[in-house]
PDB file of C-alpha atoms and ligand atoms in Angstrom:
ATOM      1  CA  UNK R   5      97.019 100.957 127.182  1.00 48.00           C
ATOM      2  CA  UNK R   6      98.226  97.033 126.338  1.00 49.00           C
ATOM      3  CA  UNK R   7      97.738  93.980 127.466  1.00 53.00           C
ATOM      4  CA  UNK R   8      98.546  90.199 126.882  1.00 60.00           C
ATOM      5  CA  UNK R   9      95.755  88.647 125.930  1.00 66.00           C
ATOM      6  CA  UNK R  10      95.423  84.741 124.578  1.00 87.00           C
ATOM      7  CA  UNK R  11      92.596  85.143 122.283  1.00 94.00           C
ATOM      8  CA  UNK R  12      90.513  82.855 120.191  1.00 96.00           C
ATOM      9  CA  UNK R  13      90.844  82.088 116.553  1.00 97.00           C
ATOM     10  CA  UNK R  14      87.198  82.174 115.459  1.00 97.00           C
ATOM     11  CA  UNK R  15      88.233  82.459 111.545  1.00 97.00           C
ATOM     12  CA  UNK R  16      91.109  82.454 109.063  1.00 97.00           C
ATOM     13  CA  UNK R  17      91.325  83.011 105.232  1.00 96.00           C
ATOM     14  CA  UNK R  18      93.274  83.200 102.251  1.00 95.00           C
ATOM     15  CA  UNK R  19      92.444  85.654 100.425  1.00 91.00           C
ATOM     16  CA  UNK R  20      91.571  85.207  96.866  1.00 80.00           C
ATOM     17  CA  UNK R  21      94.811  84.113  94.254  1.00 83.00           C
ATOM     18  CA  UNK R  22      96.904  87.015  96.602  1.00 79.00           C
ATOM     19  CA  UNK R  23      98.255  84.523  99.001  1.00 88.00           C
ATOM     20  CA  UNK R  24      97.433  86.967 101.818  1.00 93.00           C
ATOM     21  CA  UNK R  25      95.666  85.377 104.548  1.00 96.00           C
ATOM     22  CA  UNK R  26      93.313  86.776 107.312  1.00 97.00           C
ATOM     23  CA  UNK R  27      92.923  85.956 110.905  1.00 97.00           C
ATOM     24  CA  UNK R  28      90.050  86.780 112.862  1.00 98.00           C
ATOM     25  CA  UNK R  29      90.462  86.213 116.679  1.00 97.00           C
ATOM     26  CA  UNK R  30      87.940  87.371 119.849  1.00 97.00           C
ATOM     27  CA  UNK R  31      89.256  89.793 121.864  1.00 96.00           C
ATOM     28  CA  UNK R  32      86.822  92.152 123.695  1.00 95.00           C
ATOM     29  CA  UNK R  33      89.238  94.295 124.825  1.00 94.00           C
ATOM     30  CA  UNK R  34      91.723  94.983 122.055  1.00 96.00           C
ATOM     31  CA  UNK R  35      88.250  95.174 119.570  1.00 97.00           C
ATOM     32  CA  UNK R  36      87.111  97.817 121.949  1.00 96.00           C
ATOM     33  CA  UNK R  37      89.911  99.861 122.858  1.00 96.00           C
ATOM     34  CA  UNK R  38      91.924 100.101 119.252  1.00 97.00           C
ATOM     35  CA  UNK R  39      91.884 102.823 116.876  1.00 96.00           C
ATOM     36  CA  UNK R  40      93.341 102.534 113.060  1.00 97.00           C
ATOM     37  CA  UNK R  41      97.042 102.694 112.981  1.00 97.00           C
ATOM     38  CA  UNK R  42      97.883 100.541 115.908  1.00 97.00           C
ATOM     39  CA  UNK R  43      99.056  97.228 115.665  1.00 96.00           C
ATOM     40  CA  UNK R  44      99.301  94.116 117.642  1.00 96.00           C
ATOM     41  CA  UNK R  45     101.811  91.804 118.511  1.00 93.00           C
ATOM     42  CA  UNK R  46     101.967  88.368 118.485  1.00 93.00           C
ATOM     43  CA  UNK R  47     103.984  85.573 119.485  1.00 90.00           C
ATOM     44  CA  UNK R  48     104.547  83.500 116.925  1.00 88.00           C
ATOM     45  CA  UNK R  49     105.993  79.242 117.098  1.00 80.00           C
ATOM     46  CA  UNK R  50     103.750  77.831 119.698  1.00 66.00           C
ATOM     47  CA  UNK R  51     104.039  77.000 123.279  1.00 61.00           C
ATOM     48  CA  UNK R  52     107.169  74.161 122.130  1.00 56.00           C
ATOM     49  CA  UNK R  53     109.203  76.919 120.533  1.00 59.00           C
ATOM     50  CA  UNK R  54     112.519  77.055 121.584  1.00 56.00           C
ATOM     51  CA  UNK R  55     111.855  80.682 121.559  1.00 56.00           C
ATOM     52  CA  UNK R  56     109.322  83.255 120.917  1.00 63.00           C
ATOM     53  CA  UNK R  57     109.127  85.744 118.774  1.00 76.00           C
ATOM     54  CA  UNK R  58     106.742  88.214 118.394  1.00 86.00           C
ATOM     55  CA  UNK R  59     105.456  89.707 114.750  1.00 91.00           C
ATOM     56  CA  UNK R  60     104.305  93.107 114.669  1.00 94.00           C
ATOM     57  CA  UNK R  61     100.779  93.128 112.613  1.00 95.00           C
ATOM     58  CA  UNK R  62      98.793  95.688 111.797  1.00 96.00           C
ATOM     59  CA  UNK R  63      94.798  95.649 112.550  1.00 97.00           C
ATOM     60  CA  UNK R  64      93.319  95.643 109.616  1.00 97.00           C
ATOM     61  CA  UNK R  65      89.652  95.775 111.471  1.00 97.00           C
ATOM     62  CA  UNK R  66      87.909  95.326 114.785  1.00 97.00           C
ATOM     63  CA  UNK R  67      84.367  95.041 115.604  1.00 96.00           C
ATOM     64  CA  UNK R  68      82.992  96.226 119.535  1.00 94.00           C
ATOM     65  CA  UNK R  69      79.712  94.504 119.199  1.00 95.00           C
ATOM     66  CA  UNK R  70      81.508  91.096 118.580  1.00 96.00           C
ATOM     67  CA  UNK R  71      84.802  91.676 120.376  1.00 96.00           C
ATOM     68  CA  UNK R  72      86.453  90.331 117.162  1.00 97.00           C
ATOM     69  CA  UNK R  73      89.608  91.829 115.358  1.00 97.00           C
ATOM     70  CA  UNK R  74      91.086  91.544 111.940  1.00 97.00           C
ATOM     71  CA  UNK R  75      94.295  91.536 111.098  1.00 97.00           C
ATOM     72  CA  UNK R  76      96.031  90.438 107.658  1.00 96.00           C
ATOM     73  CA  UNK R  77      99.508  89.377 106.562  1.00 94.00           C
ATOM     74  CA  UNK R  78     101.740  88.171 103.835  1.00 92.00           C
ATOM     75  CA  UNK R  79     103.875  85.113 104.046  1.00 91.00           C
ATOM     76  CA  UNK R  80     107.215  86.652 104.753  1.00 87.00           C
ATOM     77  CA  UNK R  81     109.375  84.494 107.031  1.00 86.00           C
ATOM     78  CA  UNK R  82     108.677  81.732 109.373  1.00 86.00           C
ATOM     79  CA  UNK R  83     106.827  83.450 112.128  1.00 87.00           C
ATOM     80  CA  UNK R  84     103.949  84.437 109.752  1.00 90.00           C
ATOM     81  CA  UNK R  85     104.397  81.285 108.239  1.00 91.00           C
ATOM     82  CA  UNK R  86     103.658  79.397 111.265  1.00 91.00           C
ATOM     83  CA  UNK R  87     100.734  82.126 111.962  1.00 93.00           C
ATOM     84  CA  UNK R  88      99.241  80.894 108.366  1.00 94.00           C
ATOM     85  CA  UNK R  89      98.701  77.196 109.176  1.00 94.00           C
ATOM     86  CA  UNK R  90      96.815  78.557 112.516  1.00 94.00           C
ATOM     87  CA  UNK R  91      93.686  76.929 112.545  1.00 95.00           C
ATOM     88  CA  UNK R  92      90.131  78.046 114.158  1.00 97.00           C
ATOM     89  CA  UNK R  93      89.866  77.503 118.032  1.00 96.00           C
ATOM     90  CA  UNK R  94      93.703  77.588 118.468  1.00 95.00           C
ATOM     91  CA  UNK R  95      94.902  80.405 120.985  1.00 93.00           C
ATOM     92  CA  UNK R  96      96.686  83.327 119.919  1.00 92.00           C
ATOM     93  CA  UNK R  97      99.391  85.200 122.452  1.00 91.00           C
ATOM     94  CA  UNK R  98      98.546  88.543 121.642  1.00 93.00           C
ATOM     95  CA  UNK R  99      99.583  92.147 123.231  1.00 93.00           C
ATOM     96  CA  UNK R 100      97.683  95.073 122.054  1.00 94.00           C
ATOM     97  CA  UNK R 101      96.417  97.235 120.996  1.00 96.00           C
ATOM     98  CA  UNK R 102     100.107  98.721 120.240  1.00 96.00           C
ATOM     99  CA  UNK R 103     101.297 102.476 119.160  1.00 96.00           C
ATOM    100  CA  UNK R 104      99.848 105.656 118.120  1.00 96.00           C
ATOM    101  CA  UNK R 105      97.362 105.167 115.203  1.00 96.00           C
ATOM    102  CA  UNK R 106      96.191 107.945 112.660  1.00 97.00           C
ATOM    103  CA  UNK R 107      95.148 111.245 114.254  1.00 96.00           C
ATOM    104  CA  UNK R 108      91.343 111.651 112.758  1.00 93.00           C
ATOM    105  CA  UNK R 109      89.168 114.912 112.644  1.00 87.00           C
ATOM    106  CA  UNK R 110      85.300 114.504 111.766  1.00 84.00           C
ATOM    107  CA  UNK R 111      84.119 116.383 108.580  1.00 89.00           C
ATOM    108  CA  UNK R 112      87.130 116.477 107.076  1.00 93.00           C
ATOM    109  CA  UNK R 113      88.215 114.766 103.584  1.00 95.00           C
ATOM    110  CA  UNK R 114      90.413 112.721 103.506  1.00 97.00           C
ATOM    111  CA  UNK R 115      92.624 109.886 101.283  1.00 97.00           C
ATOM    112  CA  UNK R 116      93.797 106.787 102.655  1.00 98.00           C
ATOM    113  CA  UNK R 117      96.687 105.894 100.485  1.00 98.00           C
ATOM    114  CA  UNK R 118      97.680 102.072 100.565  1.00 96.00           C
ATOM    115  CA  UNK R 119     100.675 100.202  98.653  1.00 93.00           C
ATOM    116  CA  UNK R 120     101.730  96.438  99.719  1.00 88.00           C
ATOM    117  CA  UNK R 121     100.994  95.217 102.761  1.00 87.00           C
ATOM    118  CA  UNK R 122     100.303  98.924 103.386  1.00 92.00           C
ATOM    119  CA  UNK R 123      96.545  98.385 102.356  1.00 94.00           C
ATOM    120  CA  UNK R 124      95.527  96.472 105.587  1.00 94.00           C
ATOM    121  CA  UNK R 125      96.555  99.596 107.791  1.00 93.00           C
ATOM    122  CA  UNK R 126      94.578 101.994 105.947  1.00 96.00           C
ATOM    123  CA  UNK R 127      91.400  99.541 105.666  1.00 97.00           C
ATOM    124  CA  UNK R 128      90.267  99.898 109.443  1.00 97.00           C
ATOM    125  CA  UNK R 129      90.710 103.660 108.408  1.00 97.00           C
ATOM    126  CA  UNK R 130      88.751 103.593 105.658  1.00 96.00           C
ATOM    127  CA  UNK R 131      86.289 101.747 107.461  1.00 95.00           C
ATOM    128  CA  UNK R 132      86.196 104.266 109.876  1.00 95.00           C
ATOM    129  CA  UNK R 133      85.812 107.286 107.882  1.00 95.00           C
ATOM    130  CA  UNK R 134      83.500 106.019 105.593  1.00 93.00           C
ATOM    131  CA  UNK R 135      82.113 108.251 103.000  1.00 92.00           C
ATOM    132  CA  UNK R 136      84.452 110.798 104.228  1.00 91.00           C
ATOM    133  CA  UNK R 137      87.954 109.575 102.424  1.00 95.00           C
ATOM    134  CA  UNK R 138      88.721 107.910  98.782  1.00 96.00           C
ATOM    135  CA  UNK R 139      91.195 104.913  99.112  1.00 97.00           C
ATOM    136  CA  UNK R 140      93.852 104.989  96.724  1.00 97.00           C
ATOM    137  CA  UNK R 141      95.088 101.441  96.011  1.00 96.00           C
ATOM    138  CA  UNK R 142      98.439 100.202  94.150  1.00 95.00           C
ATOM    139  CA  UNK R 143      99.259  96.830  93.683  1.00 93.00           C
ATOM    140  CA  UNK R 144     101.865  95.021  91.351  1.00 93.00           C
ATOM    141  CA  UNK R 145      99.616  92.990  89.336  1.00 93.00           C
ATOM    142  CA  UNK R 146      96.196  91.911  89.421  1.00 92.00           C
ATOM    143  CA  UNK R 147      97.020  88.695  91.269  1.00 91.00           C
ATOM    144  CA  UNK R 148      97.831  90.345  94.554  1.00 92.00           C
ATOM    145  CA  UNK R 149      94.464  92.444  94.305  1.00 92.00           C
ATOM    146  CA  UNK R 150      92.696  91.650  97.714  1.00 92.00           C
ATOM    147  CA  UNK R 151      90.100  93.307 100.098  1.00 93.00           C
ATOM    148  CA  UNK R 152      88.679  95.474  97.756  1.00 93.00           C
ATOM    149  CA  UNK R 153      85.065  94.609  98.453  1.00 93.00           C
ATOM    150  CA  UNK R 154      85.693  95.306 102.436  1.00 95.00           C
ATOM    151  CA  UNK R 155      86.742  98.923 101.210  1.00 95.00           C
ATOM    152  CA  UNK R 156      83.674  99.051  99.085  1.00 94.00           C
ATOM    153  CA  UNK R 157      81.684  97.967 102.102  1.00 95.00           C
ATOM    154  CA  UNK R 158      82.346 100.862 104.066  1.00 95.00           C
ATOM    155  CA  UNK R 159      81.199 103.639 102.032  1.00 93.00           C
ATOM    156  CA  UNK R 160      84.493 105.347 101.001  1.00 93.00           C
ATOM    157  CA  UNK R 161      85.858 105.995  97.212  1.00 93.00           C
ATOM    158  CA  UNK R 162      87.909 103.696  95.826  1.00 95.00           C
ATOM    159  CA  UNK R 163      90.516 103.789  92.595  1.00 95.00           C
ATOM    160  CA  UNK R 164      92.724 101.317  92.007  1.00 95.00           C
ATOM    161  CA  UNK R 165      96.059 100.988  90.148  1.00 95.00           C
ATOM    162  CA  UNK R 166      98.468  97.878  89.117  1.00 95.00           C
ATOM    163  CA  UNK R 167     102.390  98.212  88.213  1.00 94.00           C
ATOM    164  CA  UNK R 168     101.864  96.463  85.277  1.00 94.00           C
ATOM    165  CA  UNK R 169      98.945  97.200  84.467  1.00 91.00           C
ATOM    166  CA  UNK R 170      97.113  93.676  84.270  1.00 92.00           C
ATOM    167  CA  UNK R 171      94.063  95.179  85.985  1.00 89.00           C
ATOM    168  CA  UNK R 172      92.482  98.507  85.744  1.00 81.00           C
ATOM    169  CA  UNK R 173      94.862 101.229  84.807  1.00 89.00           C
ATOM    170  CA  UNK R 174      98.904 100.683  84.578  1.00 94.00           C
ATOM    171  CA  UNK R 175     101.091 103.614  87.050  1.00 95.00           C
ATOM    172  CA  UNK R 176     101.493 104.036  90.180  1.00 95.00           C
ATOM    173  CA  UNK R 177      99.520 104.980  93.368  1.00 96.00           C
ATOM    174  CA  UNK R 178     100.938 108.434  93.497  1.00 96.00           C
ATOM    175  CA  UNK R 179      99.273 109.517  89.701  1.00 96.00           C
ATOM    176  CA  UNK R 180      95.899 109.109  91.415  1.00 97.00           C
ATOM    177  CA  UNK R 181      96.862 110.600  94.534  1.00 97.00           C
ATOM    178  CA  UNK R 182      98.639 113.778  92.524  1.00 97.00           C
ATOM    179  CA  UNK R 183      94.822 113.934  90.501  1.00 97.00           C
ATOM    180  CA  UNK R 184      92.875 114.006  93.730  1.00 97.00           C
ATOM    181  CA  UNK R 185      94.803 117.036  94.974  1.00 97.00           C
ATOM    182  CA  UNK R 186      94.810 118.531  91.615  1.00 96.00           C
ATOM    183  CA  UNK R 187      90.835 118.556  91.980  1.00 95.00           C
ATOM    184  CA  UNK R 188      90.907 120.143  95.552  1.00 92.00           C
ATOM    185  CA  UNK R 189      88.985 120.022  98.299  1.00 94.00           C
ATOM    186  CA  UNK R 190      91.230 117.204 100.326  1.00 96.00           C
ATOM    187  CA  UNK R 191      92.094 118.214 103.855  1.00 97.00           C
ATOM    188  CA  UNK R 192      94.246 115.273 104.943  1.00 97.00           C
ATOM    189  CA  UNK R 193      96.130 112.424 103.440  1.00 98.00           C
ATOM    190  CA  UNK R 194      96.762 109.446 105.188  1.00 98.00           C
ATOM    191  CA  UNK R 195      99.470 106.623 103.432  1.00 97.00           C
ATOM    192  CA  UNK R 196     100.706 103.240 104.284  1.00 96.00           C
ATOM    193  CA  UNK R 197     103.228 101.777 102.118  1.00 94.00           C
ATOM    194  CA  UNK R 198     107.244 100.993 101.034  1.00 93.00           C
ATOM    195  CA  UNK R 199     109.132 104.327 101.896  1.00 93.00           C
ATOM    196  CA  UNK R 200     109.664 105.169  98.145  1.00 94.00           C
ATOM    197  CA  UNK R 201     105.896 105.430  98.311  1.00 95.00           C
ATOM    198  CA  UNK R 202     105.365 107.215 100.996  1.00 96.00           C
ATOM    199  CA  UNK R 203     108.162 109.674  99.907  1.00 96.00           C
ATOM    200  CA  UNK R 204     106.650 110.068  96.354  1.00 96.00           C
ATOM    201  CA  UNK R 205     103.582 111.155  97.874  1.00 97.00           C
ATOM    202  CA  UNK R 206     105.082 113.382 100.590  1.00 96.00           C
ATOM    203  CA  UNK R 207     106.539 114.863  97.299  1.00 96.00           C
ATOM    204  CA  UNK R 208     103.029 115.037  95.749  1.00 96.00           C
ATOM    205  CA  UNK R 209     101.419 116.305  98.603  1.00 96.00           C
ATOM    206  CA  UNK R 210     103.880 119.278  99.428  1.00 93.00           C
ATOM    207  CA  UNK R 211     102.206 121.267 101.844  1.00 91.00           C
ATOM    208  CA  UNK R 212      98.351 120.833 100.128  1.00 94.00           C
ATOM    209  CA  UNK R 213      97.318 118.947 102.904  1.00 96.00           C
ATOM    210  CA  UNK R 214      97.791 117.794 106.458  1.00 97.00           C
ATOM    211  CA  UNK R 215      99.901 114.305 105.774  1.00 97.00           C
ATOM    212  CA  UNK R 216     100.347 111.379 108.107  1.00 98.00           C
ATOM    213  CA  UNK R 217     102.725 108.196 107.406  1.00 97.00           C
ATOM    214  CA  UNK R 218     102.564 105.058 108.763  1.00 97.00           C
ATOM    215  CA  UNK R 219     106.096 103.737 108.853  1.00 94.00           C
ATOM    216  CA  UNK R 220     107.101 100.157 109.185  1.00 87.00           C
ATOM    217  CA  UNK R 221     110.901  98.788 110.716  1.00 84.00           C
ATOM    218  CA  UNK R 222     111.879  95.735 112.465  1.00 86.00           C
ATOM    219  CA  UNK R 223     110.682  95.391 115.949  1.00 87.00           C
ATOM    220  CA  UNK R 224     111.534  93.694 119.156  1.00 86.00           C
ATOM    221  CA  UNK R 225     109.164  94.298 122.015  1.00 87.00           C
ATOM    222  CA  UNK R 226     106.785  96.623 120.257  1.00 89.00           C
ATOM    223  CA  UNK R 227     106.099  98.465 123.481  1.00 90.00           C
ATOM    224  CA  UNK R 228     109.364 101.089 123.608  1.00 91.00           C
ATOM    225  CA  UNK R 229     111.626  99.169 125.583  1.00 91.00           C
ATOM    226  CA  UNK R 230     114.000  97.631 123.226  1.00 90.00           C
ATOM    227  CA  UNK R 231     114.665 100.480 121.148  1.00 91.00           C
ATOM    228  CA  UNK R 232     115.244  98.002 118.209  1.00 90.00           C
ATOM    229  CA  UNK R 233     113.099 100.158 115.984  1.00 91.00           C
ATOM    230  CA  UNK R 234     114.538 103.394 116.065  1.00 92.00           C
ATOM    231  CA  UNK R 235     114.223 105.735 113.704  1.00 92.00           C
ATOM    232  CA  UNK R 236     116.190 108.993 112.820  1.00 91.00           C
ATOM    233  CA  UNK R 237     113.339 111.955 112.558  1.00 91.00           C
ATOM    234  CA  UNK R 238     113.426 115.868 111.770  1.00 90.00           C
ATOM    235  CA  UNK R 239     112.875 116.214 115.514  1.00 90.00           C
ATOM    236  CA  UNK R 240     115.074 113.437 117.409  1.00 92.00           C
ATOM    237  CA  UNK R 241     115.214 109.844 117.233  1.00 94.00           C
ATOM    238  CA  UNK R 242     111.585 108.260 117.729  1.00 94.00           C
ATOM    239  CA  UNK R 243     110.670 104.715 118.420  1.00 94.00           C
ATOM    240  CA  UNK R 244     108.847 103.687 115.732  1.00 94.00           C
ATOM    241  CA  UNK R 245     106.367 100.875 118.397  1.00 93.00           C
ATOM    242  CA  UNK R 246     105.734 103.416 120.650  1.00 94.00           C
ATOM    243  CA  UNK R 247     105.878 107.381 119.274  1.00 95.00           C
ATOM    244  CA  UNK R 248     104.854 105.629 116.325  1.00 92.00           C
ATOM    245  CA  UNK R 249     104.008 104.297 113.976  1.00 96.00           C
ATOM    246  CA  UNK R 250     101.942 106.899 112.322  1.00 97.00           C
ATOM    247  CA  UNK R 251     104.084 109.812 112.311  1.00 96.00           C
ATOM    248  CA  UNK R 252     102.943 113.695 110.652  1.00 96.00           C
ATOM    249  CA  UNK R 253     105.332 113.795 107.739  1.00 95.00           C
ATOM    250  CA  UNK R 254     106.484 116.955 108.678  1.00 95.00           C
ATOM    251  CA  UNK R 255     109.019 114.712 110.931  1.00 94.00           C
ATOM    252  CA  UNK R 256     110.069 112.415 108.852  1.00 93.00           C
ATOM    253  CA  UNK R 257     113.193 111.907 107.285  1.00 91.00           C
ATOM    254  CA  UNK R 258     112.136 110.260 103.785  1.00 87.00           C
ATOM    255  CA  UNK R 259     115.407 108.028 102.501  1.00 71.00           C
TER     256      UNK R 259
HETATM  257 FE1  FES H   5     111.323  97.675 121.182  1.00 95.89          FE
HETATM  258 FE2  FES H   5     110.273  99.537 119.546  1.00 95.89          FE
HETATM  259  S1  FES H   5     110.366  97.417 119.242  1.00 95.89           S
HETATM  260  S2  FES H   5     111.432  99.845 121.377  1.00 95.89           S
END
């Protein structure tokens, strides 16, 4: 279920050198009712726009107790550019929570695979799964490192893996996912990333495990109407807002 809420900016933060910046807004309902995966949409230019349109953002976190939800973004265009001079107390136009988020079984073990903007999808995973999962992080330099010490919070693994490597160890995310399968013992792998990464690690993964994609395209209404986020799939053409966006990866056509 959805629903337009305005909700209240109660905190916002760039985080560390990374640029990426964090707003926390109260919303009982969406903190209550979402599960990781989904996303939320929100209207971005204010009231005096000469139009509104809404950016599709994934929640990165929500907490019950305080009705408050998380969600994260890079500067990208001027709707999240707008969203980044937001200031505590303003009113966000929200509508969530959106989509189908990841499919999770107790008991089993898990990695939650995260590249780009990718990582803030598979935090409120990690978070909850806890000691059950291992994050697997890859960023392209040190300087975009962020949100490691949430991941650490909850409980779960963590490895982590620059481009270039100007912190920890140089390669790719899919190395350290290809060594955690070597050592056995995973039963699912959940990933959240560009499509080259989420192919290299369907590649990887080939049949070890159960794996599950989150898959990110332009949207429109975010709610299935629009059908501006389409995607071509093994089994039929899926909207990407509403059948998705996690997807098992035994649909997907990886470019
Ligand atoms: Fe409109 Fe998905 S964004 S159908």
């Amino acid at each position: 279920m959805s629903n337009y809420y305005p909700a209240e900016i109660v905190g916002t933060a760039v985080l560390g050198d990374s640029g990426v910046r964090q707003i926390v807004f109260r919303s009982p309902s969406i903190a209550s009712t979402c599960s990781p995966g989904q996303f939320v949409n929100i209207a971005c230019g204010g009231e005096h726009s000469s139009h509104i349109l809404r950016r599709p953002i994934s929640i990165a976190g929500a907490d019950r107790e305080s009705g408050c939800v998380d969600i994260r973004f890079d500067i990208k265009g001027a709707g999240t550019a707008w969203m980044a001079e937001l200031k505590t107390g303003e009113l966000l136009d929200v509508i969530g929570p959106l989509g189908k988020g990841y499919p999770v079984e107790p008991g089993k073990k898990c990695l939650v695979v995260g590249g780009g903007t990718g990582i803030y999808s598979v935090l409120f995973l990690a978070k909850v799964l806890g000691a059950g999962c291992k994050a697997l992080l890859g960023f392209r330099n040190s300087s975009l490192i962020n949100s490691i010490s949430d991941f650490e919070s909850y409980g779960c693994g963590l490895s982590i893996i620059t481009d270039d490597g100007s912190s920890g160890r140089k390669g790719f995310v899919t190395e350290l996912v290809a060594e955690e399968l070597d050592r056995g013992g995973i039963d699912t792998v959940y990933a959240c990333g560009p499509m080259g990464m989420l192919k290299a690690v369907n590649d990887i993964v080939g049949g070890r495990a159960e794996y599950y994609v989150s898959l990110e395209e332009r949207m429109g209404c975010g709610v299935g109407a629009c059908m501006a986020c389409v995607c071509h799939t093994l089994v039929g053409y899926k909207r990407v807002c509403a059948d998705g966006p996690v997807f098992n990866a035994v649909e997907v056509c990886f470019k």
